[in-house]
Short mmCIF file of C-alpha atoms in Angstrom, two decimals:
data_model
loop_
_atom_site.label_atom_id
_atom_site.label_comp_id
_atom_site.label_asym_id
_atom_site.label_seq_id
_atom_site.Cartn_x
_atom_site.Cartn_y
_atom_site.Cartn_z
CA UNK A 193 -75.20 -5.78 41.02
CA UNK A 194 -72.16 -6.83 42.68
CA UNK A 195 -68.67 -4.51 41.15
CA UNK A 196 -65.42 -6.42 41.80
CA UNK A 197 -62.97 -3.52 43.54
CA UNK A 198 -59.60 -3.42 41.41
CA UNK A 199 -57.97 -0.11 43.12
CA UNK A 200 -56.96 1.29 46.31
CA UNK A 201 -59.34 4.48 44.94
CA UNK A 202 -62.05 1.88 44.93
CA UNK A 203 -61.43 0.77 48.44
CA UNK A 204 -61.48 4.00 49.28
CA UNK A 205 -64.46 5.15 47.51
CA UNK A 206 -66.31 2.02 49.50
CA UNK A 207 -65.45 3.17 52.54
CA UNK A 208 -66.68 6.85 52.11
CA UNK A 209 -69.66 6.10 50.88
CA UNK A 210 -71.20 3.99 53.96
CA UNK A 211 -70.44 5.09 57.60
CA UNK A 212 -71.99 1.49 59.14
CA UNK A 213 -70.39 -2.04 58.32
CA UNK A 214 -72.40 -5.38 59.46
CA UNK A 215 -70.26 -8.56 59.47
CA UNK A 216 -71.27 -11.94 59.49
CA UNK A 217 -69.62 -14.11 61.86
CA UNK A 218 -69.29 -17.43 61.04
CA UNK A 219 -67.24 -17.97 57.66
CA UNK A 220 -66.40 -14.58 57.70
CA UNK A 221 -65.04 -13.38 61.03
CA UNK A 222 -63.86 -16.85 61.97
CA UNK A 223 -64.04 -20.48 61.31
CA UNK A 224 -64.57 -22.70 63.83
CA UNK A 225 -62.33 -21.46 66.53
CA UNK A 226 -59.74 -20.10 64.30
CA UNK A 227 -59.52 -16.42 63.16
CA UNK A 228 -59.55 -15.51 59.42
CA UNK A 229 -56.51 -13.74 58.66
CA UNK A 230 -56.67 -9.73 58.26
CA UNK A 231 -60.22 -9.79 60.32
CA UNK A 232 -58.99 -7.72 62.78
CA UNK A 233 -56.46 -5.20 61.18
CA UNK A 234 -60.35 -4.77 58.50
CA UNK A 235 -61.78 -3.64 62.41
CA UNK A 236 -59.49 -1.65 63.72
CA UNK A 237 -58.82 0.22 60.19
CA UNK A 238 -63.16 1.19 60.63
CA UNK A 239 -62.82 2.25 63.99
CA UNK A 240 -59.85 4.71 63.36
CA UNK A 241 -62.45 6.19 60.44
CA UNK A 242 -65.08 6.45 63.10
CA UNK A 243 -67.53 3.83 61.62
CA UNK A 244 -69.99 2.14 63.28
CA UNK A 245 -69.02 -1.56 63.24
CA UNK A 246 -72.02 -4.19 63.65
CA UNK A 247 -71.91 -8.18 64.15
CA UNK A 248 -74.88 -10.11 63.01
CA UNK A 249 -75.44 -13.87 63.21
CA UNK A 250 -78.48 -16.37 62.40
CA UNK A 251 -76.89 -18.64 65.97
CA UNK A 252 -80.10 -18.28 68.03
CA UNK A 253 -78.65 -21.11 70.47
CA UNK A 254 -76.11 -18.15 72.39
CA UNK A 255 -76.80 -14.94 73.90
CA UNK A 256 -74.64 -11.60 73.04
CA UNK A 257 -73.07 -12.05 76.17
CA UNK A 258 -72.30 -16.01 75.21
CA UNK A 259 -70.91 -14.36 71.94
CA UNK A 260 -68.95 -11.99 73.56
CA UNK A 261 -67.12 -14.78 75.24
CA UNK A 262 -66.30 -16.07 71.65
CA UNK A 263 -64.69 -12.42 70.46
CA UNK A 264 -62.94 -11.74 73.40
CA UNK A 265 -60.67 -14.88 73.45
CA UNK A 266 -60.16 -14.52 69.86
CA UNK A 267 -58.93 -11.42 70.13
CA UNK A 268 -61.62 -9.63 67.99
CA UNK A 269 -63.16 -6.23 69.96
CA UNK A 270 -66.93 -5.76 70.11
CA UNK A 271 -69.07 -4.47 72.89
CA UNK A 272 -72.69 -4.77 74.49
CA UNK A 273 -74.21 -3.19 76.35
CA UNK A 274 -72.25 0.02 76.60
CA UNK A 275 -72.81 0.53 72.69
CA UNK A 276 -74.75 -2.55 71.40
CA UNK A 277 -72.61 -4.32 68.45
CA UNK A 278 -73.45 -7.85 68.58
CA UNK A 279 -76.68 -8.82 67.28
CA UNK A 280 -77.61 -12.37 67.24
CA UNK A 281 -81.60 -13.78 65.93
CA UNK A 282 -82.21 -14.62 69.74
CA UNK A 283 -81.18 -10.65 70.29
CA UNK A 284 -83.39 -10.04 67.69
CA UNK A 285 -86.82 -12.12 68.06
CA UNK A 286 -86.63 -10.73 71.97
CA UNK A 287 -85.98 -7.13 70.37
CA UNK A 288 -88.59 -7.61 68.19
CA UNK A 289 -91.60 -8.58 70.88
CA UNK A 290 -90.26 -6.25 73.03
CA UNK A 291 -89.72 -2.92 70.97
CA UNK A 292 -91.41 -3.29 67.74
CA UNK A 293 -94.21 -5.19 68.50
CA UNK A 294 -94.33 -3.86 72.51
CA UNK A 295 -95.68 -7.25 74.12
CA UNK A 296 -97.34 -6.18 76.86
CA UNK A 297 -95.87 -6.54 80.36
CA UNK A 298 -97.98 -8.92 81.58
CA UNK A 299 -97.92 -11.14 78.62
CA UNK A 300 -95.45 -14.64 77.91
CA UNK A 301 -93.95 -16.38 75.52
CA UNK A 302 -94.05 -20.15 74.92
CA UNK A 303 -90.44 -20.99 73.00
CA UNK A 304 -89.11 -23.43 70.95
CA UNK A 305 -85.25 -23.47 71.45
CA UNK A 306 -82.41 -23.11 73.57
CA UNK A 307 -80.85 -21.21 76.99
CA UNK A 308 -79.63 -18.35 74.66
CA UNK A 309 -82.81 -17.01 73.44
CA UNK A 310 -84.20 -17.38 77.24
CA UNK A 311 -81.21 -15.35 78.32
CA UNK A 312 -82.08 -13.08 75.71
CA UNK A 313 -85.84 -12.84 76.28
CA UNK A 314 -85.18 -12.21 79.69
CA UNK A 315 -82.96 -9.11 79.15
CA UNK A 316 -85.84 -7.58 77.36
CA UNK A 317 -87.86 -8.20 80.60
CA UNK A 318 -90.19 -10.95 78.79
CA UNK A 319 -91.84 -13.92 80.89
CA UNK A 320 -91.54 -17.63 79.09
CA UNK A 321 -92.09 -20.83 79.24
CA UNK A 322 -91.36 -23.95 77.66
CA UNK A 323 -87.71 -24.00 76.32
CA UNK A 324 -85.32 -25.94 78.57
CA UNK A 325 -87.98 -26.73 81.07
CA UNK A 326 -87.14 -30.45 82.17
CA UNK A 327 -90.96 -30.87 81.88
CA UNK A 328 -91.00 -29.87 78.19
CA UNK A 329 -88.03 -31.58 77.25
CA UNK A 330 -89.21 -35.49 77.33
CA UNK A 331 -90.15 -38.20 75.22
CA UNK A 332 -93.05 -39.26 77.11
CA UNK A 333 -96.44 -39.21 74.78
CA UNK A 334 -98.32 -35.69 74.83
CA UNK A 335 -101.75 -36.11 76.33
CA UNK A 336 -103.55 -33.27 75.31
CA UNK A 337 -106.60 -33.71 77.80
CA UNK A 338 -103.62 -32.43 80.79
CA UNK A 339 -102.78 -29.84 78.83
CA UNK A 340 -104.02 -26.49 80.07
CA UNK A 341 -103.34 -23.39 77.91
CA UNK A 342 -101.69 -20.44 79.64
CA UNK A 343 -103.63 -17.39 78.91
CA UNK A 344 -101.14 -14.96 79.28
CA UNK A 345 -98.98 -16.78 76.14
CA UNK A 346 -99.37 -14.00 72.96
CA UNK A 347 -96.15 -15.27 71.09
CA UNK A 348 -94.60 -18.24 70.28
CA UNK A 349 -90.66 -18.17 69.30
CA UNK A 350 -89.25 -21.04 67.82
CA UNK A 351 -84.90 -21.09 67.20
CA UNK A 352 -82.44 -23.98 66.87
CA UNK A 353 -83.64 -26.42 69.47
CA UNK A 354 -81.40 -29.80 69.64
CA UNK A 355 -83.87 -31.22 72.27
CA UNK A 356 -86.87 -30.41 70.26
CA UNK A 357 -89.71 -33.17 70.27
CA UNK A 358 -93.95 -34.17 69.88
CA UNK A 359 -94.51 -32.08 73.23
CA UNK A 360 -92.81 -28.93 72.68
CA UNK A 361 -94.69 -28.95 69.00
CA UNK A 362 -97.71 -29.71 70.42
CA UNK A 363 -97.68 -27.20 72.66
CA UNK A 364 -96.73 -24.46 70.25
CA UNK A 365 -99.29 -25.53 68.50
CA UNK A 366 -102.40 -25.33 70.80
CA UNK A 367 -100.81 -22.02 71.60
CA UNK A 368 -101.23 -20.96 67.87
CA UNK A 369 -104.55 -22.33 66.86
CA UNK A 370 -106.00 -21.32 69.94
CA UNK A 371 -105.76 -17.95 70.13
CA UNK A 372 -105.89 -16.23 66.56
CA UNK A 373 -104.09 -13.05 67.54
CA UNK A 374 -100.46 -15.15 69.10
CA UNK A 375 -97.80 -13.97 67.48
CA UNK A 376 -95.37 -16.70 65.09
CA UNK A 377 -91.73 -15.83 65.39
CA UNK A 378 -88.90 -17.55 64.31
CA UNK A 379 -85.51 -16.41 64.65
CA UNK A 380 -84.25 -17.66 61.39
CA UNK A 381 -84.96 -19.71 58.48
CA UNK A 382 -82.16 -21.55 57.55
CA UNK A 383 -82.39 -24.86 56.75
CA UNK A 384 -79.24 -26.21 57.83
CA UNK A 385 -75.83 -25.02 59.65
CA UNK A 386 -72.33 -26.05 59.55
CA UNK A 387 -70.90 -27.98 62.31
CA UNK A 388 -66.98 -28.48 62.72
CA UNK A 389 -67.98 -32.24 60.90
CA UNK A 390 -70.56 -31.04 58.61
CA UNK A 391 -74.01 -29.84 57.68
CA UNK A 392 -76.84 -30.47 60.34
CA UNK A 393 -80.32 -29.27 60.39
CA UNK A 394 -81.01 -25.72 61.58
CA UNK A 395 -83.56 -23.33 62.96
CA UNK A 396 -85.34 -23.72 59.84
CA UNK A 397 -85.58 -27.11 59.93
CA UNK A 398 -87.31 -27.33 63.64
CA UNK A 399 -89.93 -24.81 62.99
CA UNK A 400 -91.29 -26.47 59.62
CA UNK A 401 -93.40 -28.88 61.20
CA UNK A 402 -95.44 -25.52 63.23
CA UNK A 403 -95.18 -23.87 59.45
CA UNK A 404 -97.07 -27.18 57.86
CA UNK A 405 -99.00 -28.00 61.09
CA UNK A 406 -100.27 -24.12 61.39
CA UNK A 407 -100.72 -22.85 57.71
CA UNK A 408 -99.07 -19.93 58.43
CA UNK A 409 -95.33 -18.72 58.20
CA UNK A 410 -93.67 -17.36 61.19
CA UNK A 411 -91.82 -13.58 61.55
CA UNK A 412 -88.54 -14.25 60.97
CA UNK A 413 -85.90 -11.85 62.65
CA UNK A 414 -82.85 -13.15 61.47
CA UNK A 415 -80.81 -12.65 58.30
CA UNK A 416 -81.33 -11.64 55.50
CA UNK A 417 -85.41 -10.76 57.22
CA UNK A 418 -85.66 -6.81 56.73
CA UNK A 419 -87.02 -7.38 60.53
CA UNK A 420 -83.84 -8.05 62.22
CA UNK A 421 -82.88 -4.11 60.52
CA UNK A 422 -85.99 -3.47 62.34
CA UNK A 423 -85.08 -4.86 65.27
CA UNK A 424 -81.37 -3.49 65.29
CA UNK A 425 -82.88 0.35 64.46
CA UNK A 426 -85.03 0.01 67.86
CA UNK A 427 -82.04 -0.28 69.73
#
């Protein structure tokens, strides 16, 4: 039940009774490329009190280090690496196969999306293919009978993918059906995001199809998921 905060004893109250604060970014740290107002006197205020100060976002298309770009010419502190503080669903799906789940070494992943989840894969040490691989990204037919499955593929991970077509799917999906035990991810589930000139579809949107096509949901390790708590408690 949500309590509206009247007092500066309430305020105060809130902030003694929880020692880590998780911020969305978009709509609520900035919009677009302009800075809410108060954002970062709200951050600086935490630090002084020695709270841990989190930032979590559904944008699978950047890495933390892509996002770190975007705070530091705002003007808004946050850190990686040093002391992890930006956690994004790419972050989190590569988290996820590589600390929860523990892919093996030696095993790949086939993924649905963009350069930021590769970037973010590969920090965790995890082999892919399929992504922004020219060969994958074309709107020639899919001929199945060329198709040979990779054995060492045990996950596939599908984000926001703006070059997504019938191969990439088709892929996924042999990958899938194939092989009972490879692992569905999907960094988030939402539907649609806002661009600077409105509402276009989002990660949710491009792994439906694999949902329908499969019969089976994916693992979902963005917001509001319980897994991408998961994911940020590994770390």
């Amino acid at each position: 039940m949500s309590v509206r905060l009247s007092s500066t004893q309430d305020y105060a109250s809130l902030l003694d009774r929880y020692d880590t604060w998780m911020f969305d970014c978009d709509g609520v740290l900035w919009h677009g490329d302009r800075l809410i107002d108060g954002v970062v006197e709200v951050l600086e205020m935490l630090r002084r009190k020695n709270k841990k100060v989190l930032f979590v976002t559904n944008n699978a298309t950047k890495s933390r280090k892509s996002y770190k770009g975007k705070f530091d010419h705002l003007g808004v502190e946050a850190h990686v690496r040093s002391k992890d503080e930006i956690y994004g669903s790419a972050y989190a799906a590569a988290v996820y196969l590589s600390s929860v789940v523990k892919l093996p070494k030696q095993k790949k992943v086939y993924v649905i999306g963009q350069s930021g989840l590769e970037e973010e894969l590969h920090e965790e040490g995890i082999a892919f293919l399929g992504g922004t691989d020219p060969a994958d990204c074309t709107l020639a037919p899919f001929d199945l009978s060329n198709f040979e499955l990779d054995p060492d593929v045990a996950a596939v991970v599908c984000g926001l993918d703006t070059q997504i077509n019938y191969t990439k799917l088709s892929k996924a999906f042999q990958y899938l059906t194939r092989n009972p035990e490879c692992l569905f991810v999907a960094t988030n589930e939402d539907s649609t995001y806002p661009s600077a000139d409105g509402l276009l579809p989002g990660a949710g949107s491009i792994s439906a199809p694999l949902r329908y096509a499969h019969g089976k949901d994916p693992v979902c390790t963005g917001k509001p998921s319980s897994t991408m708590l998961d994911c940020i408690n590994a770390k």
